[in-house]
Coordinates of C-alpha atoms in Angstrom, one line a residue:
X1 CA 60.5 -115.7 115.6
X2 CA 59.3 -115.5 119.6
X3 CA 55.7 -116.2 120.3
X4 CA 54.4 -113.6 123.5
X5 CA 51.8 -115.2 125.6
X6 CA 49.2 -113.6 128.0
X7 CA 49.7 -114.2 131.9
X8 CA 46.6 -115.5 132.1
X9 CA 45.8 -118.9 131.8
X10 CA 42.3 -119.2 131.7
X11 CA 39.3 -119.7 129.4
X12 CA 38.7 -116.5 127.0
X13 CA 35.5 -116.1 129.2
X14 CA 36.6 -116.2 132.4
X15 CA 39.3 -113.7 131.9
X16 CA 36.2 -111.3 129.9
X17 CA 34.1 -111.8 133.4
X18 CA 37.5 -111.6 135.4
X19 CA 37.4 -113.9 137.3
X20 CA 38.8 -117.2 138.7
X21 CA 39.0 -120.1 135.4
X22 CA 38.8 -123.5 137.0
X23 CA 40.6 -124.3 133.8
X24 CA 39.1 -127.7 133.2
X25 CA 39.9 -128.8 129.6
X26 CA 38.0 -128.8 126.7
X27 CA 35.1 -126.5 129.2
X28 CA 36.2 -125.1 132.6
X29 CA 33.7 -125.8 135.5
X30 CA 32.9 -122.0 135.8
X31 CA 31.2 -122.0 132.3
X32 CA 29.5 -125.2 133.0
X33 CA 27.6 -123.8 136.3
X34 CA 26.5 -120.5 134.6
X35 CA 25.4 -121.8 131.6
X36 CA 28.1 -120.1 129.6
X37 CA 29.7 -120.9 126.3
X38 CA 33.2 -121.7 127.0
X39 CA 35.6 -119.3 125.1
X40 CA 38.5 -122.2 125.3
X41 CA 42.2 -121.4 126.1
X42 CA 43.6 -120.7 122.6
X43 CA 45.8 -117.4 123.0
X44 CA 46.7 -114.9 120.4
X45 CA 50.7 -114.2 119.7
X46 CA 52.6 -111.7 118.6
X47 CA 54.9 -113.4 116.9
X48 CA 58.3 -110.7 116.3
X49 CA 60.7 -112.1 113.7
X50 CA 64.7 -111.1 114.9
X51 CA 67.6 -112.0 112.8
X52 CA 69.1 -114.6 114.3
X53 CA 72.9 -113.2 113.7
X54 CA 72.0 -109.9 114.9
X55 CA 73.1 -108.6 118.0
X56 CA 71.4 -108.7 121.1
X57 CA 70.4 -104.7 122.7
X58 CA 72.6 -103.4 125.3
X59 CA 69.2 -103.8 127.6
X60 CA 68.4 -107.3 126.5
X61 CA 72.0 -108.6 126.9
X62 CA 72.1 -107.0 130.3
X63 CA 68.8 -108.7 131.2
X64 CA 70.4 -112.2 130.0
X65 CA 73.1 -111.9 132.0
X66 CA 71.6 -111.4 134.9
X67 CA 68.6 -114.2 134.3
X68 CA 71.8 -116.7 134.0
X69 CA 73.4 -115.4 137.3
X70 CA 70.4 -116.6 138.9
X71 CA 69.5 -119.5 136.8
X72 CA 72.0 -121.6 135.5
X73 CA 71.3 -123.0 131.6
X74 CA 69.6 -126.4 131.6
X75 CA 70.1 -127.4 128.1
X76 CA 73.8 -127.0 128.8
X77 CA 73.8 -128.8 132.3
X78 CA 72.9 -132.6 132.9
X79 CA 73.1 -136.2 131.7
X80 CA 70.6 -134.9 129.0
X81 CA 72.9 -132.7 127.4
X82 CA 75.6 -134.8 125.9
X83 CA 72.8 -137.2 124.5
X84 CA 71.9 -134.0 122.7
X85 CA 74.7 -133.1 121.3
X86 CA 76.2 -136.5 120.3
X87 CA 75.8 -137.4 116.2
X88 CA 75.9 -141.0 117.1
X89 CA 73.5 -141.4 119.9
X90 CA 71.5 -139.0 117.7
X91 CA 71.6 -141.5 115.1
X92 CA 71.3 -144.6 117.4
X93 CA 68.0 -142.6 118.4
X94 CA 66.5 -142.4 115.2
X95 CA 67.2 -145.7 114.1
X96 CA 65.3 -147.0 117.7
X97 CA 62.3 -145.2 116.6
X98 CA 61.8 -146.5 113.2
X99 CA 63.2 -150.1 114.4
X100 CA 60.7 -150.4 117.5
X101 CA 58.0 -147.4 117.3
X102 CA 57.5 -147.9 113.1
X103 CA 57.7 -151.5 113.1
X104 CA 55.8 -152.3 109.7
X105 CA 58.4 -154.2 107.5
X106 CA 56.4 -153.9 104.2
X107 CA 57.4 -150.1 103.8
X108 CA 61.4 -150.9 104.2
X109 CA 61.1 -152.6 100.6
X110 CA 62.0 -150.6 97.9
X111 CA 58.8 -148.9 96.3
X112 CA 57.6 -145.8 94.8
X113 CA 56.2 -144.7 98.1
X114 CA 57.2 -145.2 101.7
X115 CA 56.1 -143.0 104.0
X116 CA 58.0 -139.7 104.6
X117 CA 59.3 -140.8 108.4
X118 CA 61.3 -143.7 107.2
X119 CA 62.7 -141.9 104.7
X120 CA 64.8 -139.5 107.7
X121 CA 68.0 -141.6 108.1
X122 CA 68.4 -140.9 103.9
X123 CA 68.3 -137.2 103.6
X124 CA 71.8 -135.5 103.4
X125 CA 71.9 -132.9 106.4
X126 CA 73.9 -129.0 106.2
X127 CA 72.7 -127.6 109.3
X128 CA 71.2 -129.1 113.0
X129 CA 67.7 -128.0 112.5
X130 CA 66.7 -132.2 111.1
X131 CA 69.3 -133.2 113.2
X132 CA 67.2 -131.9 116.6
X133 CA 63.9 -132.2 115.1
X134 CA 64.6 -135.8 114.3
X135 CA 66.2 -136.1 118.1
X136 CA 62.9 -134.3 119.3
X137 CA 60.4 -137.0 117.7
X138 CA 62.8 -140.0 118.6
X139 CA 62.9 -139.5 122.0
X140 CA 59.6 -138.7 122.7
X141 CA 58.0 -141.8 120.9
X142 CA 61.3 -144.0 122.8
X143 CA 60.3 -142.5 125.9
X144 CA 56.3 -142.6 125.3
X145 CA 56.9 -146.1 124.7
X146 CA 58.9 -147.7 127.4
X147 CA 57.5 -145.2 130.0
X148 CA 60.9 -143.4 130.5
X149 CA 60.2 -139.7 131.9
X150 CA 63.7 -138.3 131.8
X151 CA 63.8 -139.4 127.6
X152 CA 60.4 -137.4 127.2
X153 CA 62.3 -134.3 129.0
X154 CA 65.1 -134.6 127.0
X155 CA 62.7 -134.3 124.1
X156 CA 61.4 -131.0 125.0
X157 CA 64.6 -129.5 125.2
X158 CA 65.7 -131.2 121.7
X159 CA 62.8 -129.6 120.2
X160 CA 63.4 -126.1 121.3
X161 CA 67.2 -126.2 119.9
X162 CA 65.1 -127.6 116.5
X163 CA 63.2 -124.2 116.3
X164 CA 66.0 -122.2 117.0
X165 CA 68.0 -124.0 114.6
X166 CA 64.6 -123.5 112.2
X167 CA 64.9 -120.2 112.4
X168 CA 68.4 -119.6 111.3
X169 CA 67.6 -122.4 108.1
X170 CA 64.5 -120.3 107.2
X171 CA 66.5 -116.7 107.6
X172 CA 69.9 -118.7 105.3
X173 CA 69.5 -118.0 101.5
X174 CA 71.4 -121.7 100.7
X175 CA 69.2 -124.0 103.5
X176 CA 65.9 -122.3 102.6
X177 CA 64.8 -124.3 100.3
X178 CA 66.6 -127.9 101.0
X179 CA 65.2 -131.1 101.8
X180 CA 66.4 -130.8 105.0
X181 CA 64.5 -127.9 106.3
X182 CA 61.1 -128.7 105.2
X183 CA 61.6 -132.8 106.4
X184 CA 62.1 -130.5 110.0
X185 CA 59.3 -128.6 109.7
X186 CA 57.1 -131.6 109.1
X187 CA 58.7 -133.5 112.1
X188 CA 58.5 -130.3 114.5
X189 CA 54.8 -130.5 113.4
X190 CA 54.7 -134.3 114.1
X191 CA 56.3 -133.4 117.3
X192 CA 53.2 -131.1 118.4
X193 CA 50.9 -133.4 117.5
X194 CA 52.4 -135.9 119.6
X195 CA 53.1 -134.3 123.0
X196 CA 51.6 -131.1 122.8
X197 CA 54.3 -128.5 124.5
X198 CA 52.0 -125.7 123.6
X199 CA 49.1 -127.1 125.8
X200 CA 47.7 -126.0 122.6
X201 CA 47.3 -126.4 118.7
X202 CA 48.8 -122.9 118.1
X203 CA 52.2 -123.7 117.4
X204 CA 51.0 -126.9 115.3
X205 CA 48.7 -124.5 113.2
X206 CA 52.0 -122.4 112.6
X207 CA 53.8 -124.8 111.2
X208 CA 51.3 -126.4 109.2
X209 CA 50.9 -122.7 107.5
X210 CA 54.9 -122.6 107.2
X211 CA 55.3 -126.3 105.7
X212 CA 52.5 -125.5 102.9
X213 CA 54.1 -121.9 102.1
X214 CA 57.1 -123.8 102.3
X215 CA 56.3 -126.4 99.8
X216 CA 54.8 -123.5 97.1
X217 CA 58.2 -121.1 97.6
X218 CA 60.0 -124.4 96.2
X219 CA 58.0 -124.8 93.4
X220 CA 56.9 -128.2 91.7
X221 CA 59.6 -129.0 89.9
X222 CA 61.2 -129.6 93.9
X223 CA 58.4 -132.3 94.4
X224 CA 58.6 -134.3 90.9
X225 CA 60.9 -137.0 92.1
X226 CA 63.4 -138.3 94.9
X227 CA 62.9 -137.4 98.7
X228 CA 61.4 -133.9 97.4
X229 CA 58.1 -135.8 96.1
X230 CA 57.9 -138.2 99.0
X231 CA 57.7 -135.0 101.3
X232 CA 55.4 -133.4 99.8
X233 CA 53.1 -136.6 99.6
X234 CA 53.3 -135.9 103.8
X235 CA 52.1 -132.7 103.1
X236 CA 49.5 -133.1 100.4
X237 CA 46.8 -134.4 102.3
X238 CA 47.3 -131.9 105.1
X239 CA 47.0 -128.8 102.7
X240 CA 43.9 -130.7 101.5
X241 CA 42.2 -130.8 104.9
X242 CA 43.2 -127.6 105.9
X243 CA 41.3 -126.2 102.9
X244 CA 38.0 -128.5 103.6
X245 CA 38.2 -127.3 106.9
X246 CA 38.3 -123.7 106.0
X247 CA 35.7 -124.5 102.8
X248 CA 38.1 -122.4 101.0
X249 CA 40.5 -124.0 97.7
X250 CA 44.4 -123.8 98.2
X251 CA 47.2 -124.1 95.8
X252 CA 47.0 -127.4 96.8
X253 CA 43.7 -128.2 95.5
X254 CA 45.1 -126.8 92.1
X255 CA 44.4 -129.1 88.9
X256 CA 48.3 -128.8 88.4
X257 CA 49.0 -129.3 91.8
X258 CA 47.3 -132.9 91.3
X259 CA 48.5 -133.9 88.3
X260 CA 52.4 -132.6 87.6
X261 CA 54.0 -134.0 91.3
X262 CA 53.3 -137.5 89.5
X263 CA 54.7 -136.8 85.9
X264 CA 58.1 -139.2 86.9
X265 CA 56.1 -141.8 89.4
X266 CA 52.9 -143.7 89.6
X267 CA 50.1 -142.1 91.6
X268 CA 48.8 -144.7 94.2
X269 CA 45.1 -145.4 95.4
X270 CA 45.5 -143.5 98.4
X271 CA 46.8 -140.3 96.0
X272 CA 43.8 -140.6 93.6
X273 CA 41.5 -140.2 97.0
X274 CA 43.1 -137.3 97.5
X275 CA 42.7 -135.9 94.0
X276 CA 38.9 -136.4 94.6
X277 CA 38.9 -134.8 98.6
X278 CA 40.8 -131.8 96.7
X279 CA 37.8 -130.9 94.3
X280 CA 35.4 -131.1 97.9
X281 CA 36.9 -127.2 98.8
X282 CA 35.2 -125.6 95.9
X283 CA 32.1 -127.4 95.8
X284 CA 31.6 -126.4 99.6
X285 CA 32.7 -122.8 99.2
X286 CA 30.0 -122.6 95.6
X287 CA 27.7 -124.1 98.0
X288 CA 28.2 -121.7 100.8
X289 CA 27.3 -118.8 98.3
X290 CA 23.9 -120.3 97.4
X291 CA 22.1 -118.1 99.5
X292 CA 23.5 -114.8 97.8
X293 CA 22.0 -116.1 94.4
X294 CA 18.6 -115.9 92.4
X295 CA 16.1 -118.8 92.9
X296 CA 17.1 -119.7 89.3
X297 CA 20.6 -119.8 89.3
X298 CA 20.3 -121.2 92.9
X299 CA 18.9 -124.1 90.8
X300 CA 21.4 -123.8 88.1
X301 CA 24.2 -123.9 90.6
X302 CA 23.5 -126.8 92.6
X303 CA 22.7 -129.1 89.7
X304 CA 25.9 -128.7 88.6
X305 CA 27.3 -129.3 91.9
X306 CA 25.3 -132.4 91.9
X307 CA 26.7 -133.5 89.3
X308 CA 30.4 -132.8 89.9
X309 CA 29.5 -134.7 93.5
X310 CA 28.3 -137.8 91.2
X311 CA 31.5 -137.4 89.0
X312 CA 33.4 -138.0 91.9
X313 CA 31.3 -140.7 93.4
X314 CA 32.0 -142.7 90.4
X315 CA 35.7 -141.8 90.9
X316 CA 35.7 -143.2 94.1
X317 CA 33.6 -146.3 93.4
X318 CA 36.7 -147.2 90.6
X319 CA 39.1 -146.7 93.1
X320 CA 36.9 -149.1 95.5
X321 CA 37.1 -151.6 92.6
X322 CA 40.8 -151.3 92.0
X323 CA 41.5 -152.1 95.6
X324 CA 39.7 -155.0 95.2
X325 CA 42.0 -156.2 92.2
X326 CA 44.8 -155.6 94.4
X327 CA 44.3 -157.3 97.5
X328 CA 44.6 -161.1 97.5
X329 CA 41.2 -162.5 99.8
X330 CA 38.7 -160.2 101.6
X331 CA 39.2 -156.4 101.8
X332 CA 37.7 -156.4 105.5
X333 CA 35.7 -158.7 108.0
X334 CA 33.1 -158.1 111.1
X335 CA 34.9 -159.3 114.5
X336 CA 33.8 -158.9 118.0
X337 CA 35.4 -156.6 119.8
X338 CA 37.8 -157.1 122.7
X339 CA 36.6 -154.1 124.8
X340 CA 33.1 -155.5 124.0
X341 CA 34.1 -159.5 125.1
X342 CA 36.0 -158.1 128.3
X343 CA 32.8 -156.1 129.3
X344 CA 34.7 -152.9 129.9
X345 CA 32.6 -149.7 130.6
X346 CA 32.2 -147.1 128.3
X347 CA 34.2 -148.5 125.4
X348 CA 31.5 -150.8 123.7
X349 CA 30.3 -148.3 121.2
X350 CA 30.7 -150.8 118.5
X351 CA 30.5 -154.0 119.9
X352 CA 31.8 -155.2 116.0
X353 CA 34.9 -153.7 114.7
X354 CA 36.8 -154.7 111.8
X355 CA 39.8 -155.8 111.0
X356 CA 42.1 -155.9 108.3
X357 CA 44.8 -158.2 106.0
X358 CA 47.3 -155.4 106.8
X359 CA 47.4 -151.5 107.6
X360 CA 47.9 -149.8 104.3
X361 CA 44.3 -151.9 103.3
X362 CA 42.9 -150.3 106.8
X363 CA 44.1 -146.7 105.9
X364 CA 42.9 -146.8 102.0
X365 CA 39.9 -148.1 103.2
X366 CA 39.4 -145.4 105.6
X367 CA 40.3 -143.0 103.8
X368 CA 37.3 -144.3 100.9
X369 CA 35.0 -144.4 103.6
X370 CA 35.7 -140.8 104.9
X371 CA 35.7 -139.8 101.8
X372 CA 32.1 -141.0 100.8
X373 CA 30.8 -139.9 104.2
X374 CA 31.7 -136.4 102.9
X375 CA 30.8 -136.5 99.6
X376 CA 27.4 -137.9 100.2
X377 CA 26.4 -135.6 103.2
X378 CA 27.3 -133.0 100.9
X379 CA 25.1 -134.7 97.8
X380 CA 22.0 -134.6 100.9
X381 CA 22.5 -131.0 101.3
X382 CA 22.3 -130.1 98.2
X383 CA 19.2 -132.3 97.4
X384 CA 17.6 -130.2 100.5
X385 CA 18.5 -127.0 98.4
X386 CA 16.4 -128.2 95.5
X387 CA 13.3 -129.3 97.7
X388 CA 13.5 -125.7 99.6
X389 CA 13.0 -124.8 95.3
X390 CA 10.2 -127.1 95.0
X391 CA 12.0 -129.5 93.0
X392 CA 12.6 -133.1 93.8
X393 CA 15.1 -135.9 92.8
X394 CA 13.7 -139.3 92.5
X395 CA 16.0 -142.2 93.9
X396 CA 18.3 -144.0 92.9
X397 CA 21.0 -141.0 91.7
X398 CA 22.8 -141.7 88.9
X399 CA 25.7 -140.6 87.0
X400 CA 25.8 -138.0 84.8
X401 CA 25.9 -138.9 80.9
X402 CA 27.1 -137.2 78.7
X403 CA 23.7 -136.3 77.6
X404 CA 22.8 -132.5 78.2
X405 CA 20.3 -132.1 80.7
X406 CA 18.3 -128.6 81.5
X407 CA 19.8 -127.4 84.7
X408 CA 16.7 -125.3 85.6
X409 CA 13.0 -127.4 85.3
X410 CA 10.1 -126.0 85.6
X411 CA 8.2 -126.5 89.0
X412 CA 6.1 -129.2 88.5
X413 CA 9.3 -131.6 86.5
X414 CA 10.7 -134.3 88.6
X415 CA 14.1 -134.4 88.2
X416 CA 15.2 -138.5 87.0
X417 CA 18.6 -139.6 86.5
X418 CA 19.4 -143.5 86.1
X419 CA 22.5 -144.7 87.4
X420 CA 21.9 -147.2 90.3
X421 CA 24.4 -144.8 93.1
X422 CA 23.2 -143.5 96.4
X423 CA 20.3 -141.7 96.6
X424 CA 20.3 -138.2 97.9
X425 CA 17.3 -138.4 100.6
X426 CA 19.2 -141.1 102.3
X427 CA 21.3 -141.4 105.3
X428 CA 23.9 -143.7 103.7
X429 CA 26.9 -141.4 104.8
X430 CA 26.2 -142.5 108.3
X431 CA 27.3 -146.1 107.3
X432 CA 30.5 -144.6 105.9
X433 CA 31.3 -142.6 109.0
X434 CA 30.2 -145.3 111.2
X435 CA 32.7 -147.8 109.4
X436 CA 35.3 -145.5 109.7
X437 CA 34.9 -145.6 113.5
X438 CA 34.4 -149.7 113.1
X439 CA 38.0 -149.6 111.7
X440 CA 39.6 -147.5 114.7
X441 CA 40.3 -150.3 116.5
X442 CA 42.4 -152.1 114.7
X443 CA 44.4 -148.8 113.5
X444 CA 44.9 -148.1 117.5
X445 CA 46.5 -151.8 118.3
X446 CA 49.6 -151.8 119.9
X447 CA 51.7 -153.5 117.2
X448 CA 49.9 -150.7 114.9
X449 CA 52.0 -147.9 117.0
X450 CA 52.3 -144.2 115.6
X451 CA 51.5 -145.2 112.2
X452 CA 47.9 -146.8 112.7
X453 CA 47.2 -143.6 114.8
X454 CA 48.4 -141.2 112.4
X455 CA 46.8 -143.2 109.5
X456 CA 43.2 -143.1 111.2
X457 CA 43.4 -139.5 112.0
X458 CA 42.7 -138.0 108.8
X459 CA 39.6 -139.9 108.3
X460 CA 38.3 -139.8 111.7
X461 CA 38.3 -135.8 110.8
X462 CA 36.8 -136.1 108.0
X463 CA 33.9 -138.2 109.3
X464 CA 33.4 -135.5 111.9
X465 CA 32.7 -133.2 109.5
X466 CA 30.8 -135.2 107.7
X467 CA 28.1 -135.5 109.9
X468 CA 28.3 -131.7 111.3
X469 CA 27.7 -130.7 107.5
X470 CA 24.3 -132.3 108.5
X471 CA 22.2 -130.1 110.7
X472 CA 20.2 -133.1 112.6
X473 CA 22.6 -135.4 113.3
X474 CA 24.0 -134.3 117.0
X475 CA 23.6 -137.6 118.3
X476 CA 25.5 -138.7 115.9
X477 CA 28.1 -136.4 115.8
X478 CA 28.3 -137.0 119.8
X479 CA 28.7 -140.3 119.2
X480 CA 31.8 -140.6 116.8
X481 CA 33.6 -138.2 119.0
X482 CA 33.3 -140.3 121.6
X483 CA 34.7 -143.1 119.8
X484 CA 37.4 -141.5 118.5
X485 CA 38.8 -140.3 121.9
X486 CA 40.7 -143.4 121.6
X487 CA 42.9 -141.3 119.4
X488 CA 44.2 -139.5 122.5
X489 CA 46.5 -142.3 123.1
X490 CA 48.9 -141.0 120.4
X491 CA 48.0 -138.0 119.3
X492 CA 48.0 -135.3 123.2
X493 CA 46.7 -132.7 121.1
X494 CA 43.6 -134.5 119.8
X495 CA 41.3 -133.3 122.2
X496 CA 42.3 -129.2 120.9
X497 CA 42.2 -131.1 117.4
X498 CA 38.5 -132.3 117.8
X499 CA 37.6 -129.0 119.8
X500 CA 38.5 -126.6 116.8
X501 CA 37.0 -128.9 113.7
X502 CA 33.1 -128.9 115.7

């Protein structure tokens, strides 16, 4: 499957106007000096899917000959090539990248969960595809990390052999479905993410569509238990934010979808946030559809949302309390930050920061926060709806009980319910979004490497949204992107990342 690009490189509104794009990134210069709305540089494919055993036109194979007159192959040619194509420096590789780029010893011990990267030496291989793909990711992060140019090269090249070698496992009836193929396609992914060959996030939205289609073609009987189940935990949570972002359920955000994965294993803390980020689609799409509605059921509709938001809040506040069972001494504690004590410019947005007993407490903890900073800018909007109704909602919120309320009141009833939560008028998300950008600096340390970058991502989303969900928060909003530029460090395609969730 070949992507076809445009010749043009330019913004989608230069190339309307036709003319020069300066082709500054995330806004070209020619934009800013006209006052124009940048268009960005995302490009439509046409992606054409070719078999990959069939055989080449007389025309096309004509063509190929002649381009490798002229230009000799360079995956075939160079010192580059036989680390390609050896097993053992392929595996000596791999082995450098978990030792010295994942170097967190807590997830070596046996558990129910380790993260899905450390499982890659263990899964049995039929075909090249994880074979390059794991290549791809292992000598980027190498070369990333001891500054070594011709390592970072030799990634590109492994990753284009992975997605030709993707292809033919996608197109074979017997590697289809293996554990093998979809561990590729989330490391190809991981591969984007990381060094962005597409000067893009097209090719990383492509295969975050294929690895979720993927994962509901094998069915969930494939994800109960062994390395099938610790793969799709990798995927879970992106399927979940790819359905908030869209405000828009998936499969993933199905009841069973939540529940049967875990029938053979123990669900962890960070698995039972999810469960509660997976019910946030359909409240956002039912609140989307307010406006269509009567003024009575608009009523009806968002009380019940309300109080499926409040479900969930007290959800999230056990979860809070569990963590606190678990963890031996304080959760988290105010620090100065270094940026802030070395007086450097432009990086004292948070002159406290906090830090952490270890990183699975800093990435649960983000994760909580995120999550509350969506929940409860949500809760505000929908207390706006009912004031629009003339209603109003005296503070504190409280939980629900199982005491049958009426959903529609007459105008001049002030809604009252008595559980001491957050209450809907107030701007409390802010301080969950603003400690999830507290916690970025520890996540970003050195020793922290691609997992305290990856780990912060997720939230550091989600607290964007958060505040955009709010119409009069730009400051805000400006503000925590800023801060989390930091993420650029690891992730090259944050910037087109950031650029398509505002």
């Amino acid at each position: 499957m070949g992507g076809v690009r445009g010749k043009s490189q330019g913004c989608g509104t230069c190339r309307a106007r036709k003319i020069a794009c300066g082709q500054e990134r995330p806004h070209c210069s020619q934009c800013l000096k006209s006052n124009r709305q940048c268009a960005g540089y995302r490009r439509d494919k046409v992606f054409v899917l070719v078999q990959p055993d069939a055989k080449e036109s007389s025309r096309t194979t004509r063509q190929g000959k002649d381009i490798a007159r002229l230009k000799p192959n360079t995956l075939d040619q160079g010192p580059g090539h036989e680390i390609i194509m050896s097993c053992q420096i392929r595996q000596q590789l791999l082995d450098a990248f978990i030792g010295r780029c994942l170097p967190h010893p807590r997830f070596r011990a046996r558990s129910w969960y380790k993260p899905w990267l450390f499982l890659l030496p263990d899964i049995p291989t039929r075909s090249k595809v994880l074979q390059f793909s794991t290549l791809a990711i292992s000598s980027a992060a190498l070369g990333r990390r001891f500054h070594d140019g011709a390592l970072i090269q030799q990634s590109l090249k492994a990753y284009t052999l992975g997605l030709r070698e993707m292809q033919k496992a996608l197109w074979s009836d017997t590697l289809r479905y293996e554990d093998e193929t979809l561990a590729a396609c989330l490391v190809l992914s991981l591969y984007e993410l990381m060094e962005c060959p597409d000067n893009g996030d097209g090719a990383y939205q492509s295969h975050c569509k294929g690895y979720l289609s993927l994962v509901k073609a094998r069915g969930m009987d494939a994800h109960i238990d062994g390395i099938g189940h610790d793969l799709f935990m990798g995927v879970r949570l992106q399927g979940i934010l790819d359905a908030i972002g869209h405000r828009v359920p998936n499969y993933i955000c199905d009841a069973a979808w939540c529940r049967d994965p875990w029938a053979l294993r123990p669900k962890g803390m960070a698995g039972r946030i999810a469960d509660c980020l997976a019910a946030m689609p359909s409240i956002l799409q039912r609140y989307d559809r307010l406006s269509s509605l009567r003024r009575k059921e608009v009523l009806d509709s968002t009380y019940r949302l309300v109080e499926e938001c409040l479900r969930i809040d007290r959800t999230l506040q056990d979860i809070y309390e569990d963590i606190r069972v678990q963890v031996d001494g304080p959760l988290y504690w105010p620090v100065l930050s270094p940026s802030f004590k070395d007086g450097v410019h432009g990086q004292d947005l948070f002159p406290v920061i906090y830090h952490f007993p270890n990183l699975k407490t800093a990435s649960m903890l983000m994760l909580y926060w995120a999550s509350k900073a969506l929940l409860w800018a949500t809760l505000s909007n929908l207390h706006d709806v009912i004031q629009l109704q003339g209603h109003s909602i005296t503070a504190p919120i409280v939980e629900v009980t199982s005491e049958k309320h009426d959903a529609s009141p007459n105008s001049d009833e002030v809604i009252s319910i008595e559980r001491d939560s957050p209450a809907l008028h107030d701007r409390q998300y802010m301080s969950m979004a603003c400690n999830v950008c507290q916690s970025l600096e520890f996540c970003l340390q050195e020793d922290m490497s691609l997992l305290g970058t990856l780990a912060s991502s997720v939230p550091v989303i989600l607290a964007i949204w958060a505040i955009r969900y709010r119409h009069n928060d730009e400051a805000e909003l400006a503000w925590l992107i800023g801060a989390s530029q930091k993420m650029r460090q690891g992730l090259r395609m944050w910037d087109y990342i950031y650029d398509g969730i505002l």
